[in-house]
Tab-separated table of N, CA, C and O in Angstrom:
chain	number	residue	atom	x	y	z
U	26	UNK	N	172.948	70.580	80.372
U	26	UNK	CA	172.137	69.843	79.412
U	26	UNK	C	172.320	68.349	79.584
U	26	UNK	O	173.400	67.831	79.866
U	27	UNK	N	170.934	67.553	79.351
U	27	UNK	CA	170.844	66.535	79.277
U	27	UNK	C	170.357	65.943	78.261
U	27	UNK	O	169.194	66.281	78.043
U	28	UNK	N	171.024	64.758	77.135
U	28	UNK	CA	170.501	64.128	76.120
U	28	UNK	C	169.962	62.467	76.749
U	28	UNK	O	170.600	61.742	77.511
U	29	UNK	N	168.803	62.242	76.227
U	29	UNK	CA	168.178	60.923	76.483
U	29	UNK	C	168.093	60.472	75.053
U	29	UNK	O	167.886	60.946	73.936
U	30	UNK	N	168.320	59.471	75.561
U	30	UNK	CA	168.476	58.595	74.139
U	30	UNK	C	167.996	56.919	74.269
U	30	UNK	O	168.632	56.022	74.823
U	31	UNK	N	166.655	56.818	73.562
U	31	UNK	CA	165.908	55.657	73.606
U	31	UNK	C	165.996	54.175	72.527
U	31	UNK	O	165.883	54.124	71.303
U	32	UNK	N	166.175	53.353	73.259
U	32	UNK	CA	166.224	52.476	71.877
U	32	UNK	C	165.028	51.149	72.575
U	32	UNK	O	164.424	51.274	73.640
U	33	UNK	N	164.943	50.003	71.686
U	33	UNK	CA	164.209	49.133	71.855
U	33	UNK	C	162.810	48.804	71.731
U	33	UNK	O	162.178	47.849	72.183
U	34	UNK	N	162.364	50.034	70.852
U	34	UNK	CA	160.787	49.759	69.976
U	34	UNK	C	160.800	49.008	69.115
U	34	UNK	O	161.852	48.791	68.514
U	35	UNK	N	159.775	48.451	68.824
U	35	UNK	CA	159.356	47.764	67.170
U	35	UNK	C	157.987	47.500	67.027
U	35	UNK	O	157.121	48.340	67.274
U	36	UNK	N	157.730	46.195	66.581
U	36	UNK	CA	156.382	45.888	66.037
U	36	UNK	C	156.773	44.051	66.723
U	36	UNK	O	157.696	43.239	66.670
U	37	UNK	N	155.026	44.197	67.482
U	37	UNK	CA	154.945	42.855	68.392
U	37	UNK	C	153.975	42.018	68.006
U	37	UNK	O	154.454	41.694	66.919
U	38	UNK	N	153.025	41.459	68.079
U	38	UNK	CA	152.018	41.091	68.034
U	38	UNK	C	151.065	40.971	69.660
U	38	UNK	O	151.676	40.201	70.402
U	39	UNK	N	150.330	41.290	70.046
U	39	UNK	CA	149.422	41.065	70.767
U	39	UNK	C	149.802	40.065	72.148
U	39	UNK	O	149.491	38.875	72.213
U	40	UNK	N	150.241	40.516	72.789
U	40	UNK	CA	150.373	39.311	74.021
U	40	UNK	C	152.171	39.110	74.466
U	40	UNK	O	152.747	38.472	75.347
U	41	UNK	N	152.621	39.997	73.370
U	41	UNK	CA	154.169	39.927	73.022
U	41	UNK	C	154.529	40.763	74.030
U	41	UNK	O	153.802	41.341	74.838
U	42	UNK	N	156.216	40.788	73.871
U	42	UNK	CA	156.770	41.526	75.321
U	42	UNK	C	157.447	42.224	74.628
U	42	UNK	O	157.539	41.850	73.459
U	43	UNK	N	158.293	43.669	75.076
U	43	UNK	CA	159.014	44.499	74.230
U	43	UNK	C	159.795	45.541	75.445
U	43	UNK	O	159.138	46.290	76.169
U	44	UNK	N	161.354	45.421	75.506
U	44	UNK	CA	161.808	46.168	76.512
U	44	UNK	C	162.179	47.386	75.752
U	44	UNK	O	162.574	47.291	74.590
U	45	UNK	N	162.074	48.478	76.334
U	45	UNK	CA	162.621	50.151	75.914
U	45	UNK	C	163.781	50.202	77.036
U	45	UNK	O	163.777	49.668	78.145
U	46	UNK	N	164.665	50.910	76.497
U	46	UNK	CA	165.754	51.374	77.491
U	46	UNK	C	166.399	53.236	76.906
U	46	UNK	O	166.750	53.642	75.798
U	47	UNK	N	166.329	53.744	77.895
U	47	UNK	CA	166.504	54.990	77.801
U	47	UNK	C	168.249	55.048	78.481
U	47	UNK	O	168.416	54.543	79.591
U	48	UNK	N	169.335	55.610	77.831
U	48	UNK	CA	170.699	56.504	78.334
U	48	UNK	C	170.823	57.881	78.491
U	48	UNK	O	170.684	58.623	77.518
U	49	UNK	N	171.060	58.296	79.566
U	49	UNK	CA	170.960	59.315	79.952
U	49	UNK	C	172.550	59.971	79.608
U	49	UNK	O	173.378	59.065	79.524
U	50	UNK	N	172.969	60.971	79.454
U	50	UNK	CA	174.615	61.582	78.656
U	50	UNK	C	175.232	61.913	79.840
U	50	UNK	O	176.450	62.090	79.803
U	51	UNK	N	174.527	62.060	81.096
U	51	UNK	CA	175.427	62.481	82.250
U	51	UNK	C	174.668	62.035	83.751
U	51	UNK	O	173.463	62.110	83.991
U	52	UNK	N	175.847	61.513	84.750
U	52	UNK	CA	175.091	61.316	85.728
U	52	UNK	C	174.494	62.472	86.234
U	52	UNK	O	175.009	63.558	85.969
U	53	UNK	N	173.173	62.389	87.135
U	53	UNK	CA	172.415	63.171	87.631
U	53	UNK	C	172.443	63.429	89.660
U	53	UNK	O	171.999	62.644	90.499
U	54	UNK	N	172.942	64.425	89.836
U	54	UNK	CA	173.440	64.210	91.284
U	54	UNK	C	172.254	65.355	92.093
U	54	UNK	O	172.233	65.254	93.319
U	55	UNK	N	171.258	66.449	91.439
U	55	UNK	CA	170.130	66.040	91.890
U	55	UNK	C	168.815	65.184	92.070
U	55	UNK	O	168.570	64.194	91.380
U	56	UNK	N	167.955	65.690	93.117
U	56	UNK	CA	166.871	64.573	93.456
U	56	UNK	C	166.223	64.811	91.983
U	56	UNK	O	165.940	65.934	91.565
U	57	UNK	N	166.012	63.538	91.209
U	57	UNK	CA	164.903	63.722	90.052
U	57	UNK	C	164.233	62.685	90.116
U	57	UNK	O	164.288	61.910	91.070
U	58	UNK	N	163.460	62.522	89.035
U	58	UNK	CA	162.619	61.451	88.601
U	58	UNK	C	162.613	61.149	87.018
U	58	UNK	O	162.172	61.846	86.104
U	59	UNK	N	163.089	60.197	86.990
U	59	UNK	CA	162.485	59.437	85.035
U	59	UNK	C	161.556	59.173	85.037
U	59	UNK	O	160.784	59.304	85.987
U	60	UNK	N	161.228	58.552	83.609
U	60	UNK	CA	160.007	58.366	83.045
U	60	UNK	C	159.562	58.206	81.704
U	60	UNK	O	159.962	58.854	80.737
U	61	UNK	N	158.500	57.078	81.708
U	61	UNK	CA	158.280	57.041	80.393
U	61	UNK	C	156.790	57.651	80.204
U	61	UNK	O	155.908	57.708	81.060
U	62	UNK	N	156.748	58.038	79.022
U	62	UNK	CA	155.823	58.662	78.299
U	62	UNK	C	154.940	58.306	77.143
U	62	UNK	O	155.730	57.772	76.365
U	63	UNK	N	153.366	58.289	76.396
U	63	UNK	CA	153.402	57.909	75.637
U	63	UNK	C	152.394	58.521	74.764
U	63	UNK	O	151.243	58.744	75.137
U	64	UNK	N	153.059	58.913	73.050
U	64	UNK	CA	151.608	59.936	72.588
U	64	UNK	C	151.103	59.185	71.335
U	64	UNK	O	151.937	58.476	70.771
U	65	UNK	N	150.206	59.225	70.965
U	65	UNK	CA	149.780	58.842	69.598
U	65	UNK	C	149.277	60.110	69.214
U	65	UNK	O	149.276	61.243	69.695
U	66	UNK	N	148.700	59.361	67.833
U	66	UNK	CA	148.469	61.309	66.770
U	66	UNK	C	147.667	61.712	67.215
U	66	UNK	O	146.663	61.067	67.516
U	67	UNK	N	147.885	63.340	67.481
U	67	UNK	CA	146.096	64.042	67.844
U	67	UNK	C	145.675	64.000	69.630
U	67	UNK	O	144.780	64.618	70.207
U	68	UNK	N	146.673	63.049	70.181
U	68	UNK	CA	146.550	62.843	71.681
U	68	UNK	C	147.793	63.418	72.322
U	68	UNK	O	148.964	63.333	71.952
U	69	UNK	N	147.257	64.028	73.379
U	69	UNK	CA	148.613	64.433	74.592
U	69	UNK	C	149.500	63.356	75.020
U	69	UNK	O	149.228	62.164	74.874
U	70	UNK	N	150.521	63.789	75.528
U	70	UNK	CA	151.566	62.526	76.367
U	70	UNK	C	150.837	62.490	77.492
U	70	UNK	O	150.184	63.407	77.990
U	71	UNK	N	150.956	61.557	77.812
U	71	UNK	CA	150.342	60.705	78.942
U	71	UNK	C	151.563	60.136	79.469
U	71	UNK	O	152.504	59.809	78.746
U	72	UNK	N	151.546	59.983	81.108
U	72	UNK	CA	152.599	59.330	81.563
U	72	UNK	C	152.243	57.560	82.005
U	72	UNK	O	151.295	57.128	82.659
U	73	UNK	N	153.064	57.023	81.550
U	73	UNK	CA	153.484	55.958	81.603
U	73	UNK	C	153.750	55.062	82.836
U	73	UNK	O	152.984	54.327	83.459
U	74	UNK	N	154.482	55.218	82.929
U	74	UNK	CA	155.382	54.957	84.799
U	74	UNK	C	156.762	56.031	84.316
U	74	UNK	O	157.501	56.358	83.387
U	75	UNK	N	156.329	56.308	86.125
U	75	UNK	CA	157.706	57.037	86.686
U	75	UNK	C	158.251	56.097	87.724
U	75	UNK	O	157.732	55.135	88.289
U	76	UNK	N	159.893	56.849	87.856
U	76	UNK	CA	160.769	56.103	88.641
U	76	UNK	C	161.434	57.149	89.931
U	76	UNK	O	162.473	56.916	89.314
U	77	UNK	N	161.684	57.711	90.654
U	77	UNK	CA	162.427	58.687	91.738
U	77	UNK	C	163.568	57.900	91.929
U	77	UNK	O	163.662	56.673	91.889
U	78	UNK	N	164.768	59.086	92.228
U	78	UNK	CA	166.376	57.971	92.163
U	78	UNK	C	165.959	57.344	93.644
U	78	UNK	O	166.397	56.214	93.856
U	79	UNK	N	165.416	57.760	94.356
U	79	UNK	CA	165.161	56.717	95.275
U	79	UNK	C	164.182	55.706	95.603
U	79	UNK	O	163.766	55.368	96.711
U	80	UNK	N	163.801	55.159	94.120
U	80	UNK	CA	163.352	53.766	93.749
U	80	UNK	C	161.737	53.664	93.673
U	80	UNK	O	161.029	52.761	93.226
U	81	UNK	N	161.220	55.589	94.591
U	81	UNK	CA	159.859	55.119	94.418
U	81	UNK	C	159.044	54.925	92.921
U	81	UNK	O	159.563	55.204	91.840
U	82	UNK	N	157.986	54.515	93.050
U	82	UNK	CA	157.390	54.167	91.113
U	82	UNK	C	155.908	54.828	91.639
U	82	UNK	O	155.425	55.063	92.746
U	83	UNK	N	155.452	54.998	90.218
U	83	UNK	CA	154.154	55.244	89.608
U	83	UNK	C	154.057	54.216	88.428
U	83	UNK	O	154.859	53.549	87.775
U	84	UNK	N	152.493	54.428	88.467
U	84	UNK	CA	152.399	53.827	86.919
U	84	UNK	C	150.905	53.961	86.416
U	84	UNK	O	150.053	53.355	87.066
U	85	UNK	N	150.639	54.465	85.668
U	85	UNK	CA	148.991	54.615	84.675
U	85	UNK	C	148.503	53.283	85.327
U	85	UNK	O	149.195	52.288	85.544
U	86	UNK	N	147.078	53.469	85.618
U	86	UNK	CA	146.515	52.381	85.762
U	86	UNK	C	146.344	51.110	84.569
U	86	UNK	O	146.055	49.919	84.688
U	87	UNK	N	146.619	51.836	83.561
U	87	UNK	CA	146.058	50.842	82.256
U	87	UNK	C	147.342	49.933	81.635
U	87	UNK	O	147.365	49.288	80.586
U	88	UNK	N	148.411	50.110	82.659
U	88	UNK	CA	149.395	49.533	82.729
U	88	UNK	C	149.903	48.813	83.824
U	88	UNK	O	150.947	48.163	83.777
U	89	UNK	N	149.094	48.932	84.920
U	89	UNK	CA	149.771	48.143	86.023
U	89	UNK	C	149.412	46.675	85.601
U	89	UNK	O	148.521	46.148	84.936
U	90	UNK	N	150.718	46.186	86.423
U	90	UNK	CA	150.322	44.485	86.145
U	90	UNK	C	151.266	44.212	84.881
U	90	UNK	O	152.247	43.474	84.976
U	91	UNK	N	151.056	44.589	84.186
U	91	UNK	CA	151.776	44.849	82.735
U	91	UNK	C	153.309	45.504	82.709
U	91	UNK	O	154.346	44.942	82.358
U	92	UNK	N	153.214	46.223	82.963
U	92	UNK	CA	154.916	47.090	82.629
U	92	UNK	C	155.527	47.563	84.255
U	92	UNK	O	155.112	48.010	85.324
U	93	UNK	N	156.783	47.120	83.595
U	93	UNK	CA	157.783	47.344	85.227
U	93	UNK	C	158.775	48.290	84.636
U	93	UNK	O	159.372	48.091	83.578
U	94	UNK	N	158.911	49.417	85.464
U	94	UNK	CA	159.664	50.596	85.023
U	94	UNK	C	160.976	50.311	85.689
U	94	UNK	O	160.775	49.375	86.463
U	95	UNK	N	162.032	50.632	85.732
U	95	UNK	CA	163.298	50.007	86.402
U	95	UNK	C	164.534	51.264	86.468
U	95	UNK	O	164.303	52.095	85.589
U	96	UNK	N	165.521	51.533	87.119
U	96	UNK	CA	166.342	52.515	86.455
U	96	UNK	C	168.003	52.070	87.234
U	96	UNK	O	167.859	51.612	88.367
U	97	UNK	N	168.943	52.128	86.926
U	97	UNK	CA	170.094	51.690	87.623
U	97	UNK	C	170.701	53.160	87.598
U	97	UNK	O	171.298	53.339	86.537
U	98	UNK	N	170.738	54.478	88.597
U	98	UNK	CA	171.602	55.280	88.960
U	98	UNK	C	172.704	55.369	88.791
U	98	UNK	O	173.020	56.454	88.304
U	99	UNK	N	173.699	54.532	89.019
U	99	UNK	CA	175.102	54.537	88.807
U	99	UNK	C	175.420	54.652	87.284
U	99	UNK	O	176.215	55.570	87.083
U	100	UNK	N	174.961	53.863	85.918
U	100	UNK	CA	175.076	54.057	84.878
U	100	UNK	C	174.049	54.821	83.914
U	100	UNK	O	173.928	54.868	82.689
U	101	UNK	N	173.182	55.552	85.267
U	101	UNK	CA	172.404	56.525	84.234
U	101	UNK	C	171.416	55.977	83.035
U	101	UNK	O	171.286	56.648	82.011
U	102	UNK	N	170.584	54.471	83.247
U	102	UNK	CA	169.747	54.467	82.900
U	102	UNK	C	168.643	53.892	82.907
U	102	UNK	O	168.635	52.941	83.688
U	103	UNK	N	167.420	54.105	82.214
U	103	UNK	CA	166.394	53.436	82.476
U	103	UNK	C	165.643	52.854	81.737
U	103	UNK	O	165.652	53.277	80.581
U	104	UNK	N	164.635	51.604	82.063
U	104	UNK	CA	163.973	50.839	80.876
U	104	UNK	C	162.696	50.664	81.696
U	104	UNK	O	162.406	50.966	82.853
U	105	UNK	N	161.866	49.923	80.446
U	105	UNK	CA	160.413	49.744	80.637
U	105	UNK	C	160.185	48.118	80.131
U	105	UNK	O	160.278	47.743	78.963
U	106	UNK	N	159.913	47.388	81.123
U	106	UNK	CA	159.754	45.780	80.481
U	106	UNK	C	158.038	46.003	80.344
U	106	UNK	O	157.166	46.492	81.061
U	107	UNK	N	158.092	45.378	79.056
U	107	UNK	CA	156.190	45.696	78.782
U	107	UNK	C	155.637	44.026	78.642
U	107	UNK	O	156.013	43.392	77.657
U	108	UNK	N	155.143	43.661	79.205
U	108	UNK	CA	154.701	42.450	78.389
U	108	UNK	C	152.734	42.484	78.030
U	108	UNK	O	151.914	43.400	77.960
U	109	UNK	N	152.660	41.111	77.897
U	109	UNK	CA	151.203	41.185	77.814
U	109	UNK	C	150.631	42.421	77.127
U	109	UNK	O	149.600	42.897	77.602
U	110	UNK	N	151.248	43.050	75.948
U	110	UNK	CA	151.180	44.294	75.299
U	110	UNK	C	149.520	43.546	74.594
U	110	UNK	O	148.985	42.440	74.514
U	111	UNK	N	149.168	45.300	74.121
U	111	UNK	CA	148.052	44.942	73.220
U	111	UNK	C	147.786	46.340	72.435
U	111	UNK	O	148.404	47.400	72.339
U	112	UNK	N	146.668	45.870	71.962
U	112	UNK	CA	146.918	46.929	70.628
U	112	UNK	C	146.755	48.653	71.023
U	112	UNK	O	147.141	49.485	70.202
U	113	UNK	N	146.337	48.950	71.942
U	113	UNK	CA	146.098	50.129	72.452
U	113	UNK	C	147.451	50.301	73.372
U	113	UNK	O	147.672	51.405	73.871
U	114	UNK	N	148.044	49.585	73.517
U	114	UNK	CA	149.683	50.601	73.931
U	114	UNK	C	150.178	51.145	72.520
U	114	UNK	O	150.934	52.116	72.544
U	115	UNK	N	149.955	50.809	71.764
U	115	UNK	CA	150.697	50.948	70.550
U	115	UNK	C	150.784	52.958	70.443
U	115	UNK	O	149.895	53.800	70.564
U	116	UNK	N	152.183	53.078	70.186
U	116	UNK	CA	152.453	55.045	70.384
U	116	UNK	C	153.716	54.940	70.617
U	116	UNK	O	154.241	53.861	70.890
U	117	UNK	N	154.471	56.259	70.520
U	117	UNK	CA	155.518	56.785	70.473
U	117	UNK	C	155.637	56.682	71.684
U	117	UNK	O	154.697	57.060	72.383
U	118	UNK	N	156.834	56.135	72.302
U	118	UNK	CA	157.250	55.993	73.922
U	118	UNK	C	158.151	57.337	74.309
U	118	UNK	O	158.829	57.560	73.307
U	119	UNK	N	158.421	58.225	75.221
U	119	UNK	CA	159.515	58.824	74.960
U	119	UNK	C	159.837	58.733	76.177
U	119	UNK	O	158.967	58.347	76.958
U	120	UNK	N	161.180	59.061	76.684
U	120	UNK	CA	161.564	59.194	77.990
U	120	UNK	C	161.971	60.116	78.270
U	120	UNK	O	162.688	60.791	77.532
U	121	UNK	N	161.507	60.539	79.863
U	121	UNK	CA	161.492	61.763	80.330
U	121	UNK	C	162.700	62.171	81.473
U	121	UNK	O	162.553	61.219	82.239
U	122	UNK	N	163.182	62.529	81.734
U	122	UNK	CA	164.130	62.798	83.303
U	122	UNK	C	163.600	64.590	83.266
U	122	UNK	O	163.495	65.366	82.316
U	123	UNK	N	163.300	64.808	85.038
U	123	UNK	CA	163.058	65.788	85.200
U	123	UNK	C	163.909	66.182	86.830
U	123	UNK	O	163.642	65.545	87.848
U	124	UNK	N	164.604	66.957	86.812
U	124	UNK	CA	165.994	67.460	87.759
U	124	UNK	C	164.698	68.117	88.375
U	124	UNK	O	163.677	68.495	87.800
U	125	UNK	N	165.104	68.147	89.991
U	125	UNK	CA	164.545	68.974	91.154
U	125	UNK	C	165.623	70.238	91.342
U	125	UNK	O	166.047	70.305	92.496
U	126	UNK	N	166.172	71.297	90.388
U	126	UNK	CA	166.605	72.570	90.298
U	126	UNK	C	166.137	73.370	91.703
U	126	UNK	O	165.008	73.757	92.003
U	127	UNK	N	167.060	73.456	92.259
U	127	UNK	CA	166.457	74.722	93.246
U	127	UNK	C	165.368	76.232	92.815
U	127	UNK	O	164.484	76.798	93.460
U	128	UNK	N	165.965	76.492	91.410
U	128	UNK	CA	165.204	77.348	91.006
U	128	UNK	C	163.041	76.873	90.214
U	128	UNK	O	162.021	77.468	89.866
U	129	UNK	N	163.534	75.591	90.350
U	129	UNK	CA	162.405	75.011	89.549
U	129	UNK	C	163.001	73.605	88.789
U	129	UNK	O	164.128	73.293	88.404
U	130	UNK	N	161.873	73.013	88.770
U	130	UNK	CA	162.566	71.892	88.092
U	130	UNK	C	162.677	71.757	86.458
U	130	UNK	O	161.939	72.414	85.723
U	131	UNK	N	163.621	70.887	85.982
U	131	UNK	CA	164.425	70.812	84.696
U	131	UNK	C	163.948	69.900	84.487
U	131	UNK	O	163.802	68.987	85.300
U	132	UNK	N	163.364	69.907	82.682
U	132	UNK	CA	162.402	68.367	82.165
U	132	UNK	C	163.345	68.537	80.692
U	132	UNK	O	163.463	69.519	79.959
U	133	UNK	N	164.042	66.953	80.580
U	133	UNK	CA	164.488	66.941	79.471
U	133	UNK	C	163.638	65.186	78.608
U	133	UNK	O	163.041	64.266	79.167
U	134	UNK	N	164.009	65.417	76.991
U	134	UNK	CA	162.960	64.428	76.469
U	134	UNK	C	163.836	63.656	75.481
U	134	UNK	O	164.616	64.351	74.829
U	135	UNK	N	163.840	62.616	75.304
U	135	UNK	CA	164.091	61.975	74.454
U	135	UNK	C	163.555	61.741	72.965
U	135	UNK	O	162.436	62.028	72.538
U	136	UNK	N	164.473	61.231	72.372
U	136	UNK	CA	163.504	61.623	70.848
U	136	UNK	C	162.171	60.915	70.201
U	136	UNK	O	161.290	61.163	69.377
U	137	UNK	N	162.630	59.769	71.193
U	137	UNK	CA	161.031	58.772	70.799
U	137	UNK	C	161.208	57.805	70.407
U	137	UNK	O	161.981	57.891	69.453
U	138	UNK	N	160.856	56.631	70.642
U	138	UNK	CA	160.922	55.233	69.766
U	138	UNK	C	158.885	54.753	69.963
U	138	UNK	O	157.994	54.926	70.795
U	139	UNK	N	159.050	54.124	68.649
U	139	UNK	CA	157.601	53.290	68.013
U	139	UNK	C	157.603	52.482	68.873
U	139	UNK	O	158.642	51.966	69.286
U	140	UNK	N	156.100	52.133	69.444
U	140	UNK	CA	155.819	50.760	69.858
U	140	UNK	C	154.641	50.551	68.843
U	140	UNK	O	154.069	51.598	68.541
U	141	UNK	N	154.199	49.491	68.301
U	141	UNK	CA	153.541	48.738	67.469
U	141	UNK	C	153.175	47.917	67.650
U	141	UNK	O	153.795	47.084	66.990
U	142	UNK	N	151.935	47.183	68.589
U	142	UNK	CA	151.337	45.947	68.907
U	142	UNK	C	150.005	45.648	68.115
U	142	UNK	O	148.941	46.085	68.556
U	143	UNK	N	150.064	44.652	66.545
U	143	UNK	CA	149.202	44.283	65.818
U	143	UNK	C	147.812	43.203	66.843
U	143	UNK	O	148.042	42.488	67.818
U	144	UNK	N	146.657	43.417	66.272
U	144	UNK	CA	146.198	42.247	67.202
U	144	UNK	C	146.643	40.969	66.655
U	144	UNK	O	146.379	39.920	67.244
């Protein structure tokens, strides 16, 4: 088992910057990938940007340019620098790590932190 644990949401205004950082409870010594996530009410999670421990990235188009996903391996964790936010990021962020299991892969979730960007 793996616990993720997110901190660094709040309420921004429009144009504002806001870092999330996710801790992971144990190092991870298979190949995986993190990730952030993001749902509002009534809508699916949508992914965010992902990270692979070997540095490759993704990222939603409606975020590139905007948010840099980051992760440091050795201390097991990862963040999301957002800037230039606006009112449609605004949603529950959560972070994801998903283990490459020989049997199949392992997706664990974090509990969620608010993002809130007023115009």
């Amino acid at each position: 088992q793996v616990q993720l644990v997110e901190s660094g949401g709040g309420f921004v205004q429009a144009g504002g910057s806001l870092t999330l950082s996710c801790a992971a409870s144990r190092s991870i010594f298979r190949s995986n990938v993190m990730g952030w996530y993001r749902q509002t009410p009534g809508n699916q999670r949508d992914m965010v940007a992902t990270v692979w421990d070997n540095g490759i990235t993704t990222y939603a188009d409606s975020v590139k340019g905007r948010f840099t996903i980051s992760r440091d391996v050795a201390k097991n964790t990862l963040s999301l620098q957002m800037a230039s936010l606006k009112p449609e990021d605004t949603a529950v962020y959560y972070c994801n790590l998903k283990i490459m299991d020989p049997t199949g892969p392992v997706g664990y979730w974090g509990q969620g932190t608010q993002v809130t960007v007023s115009a």
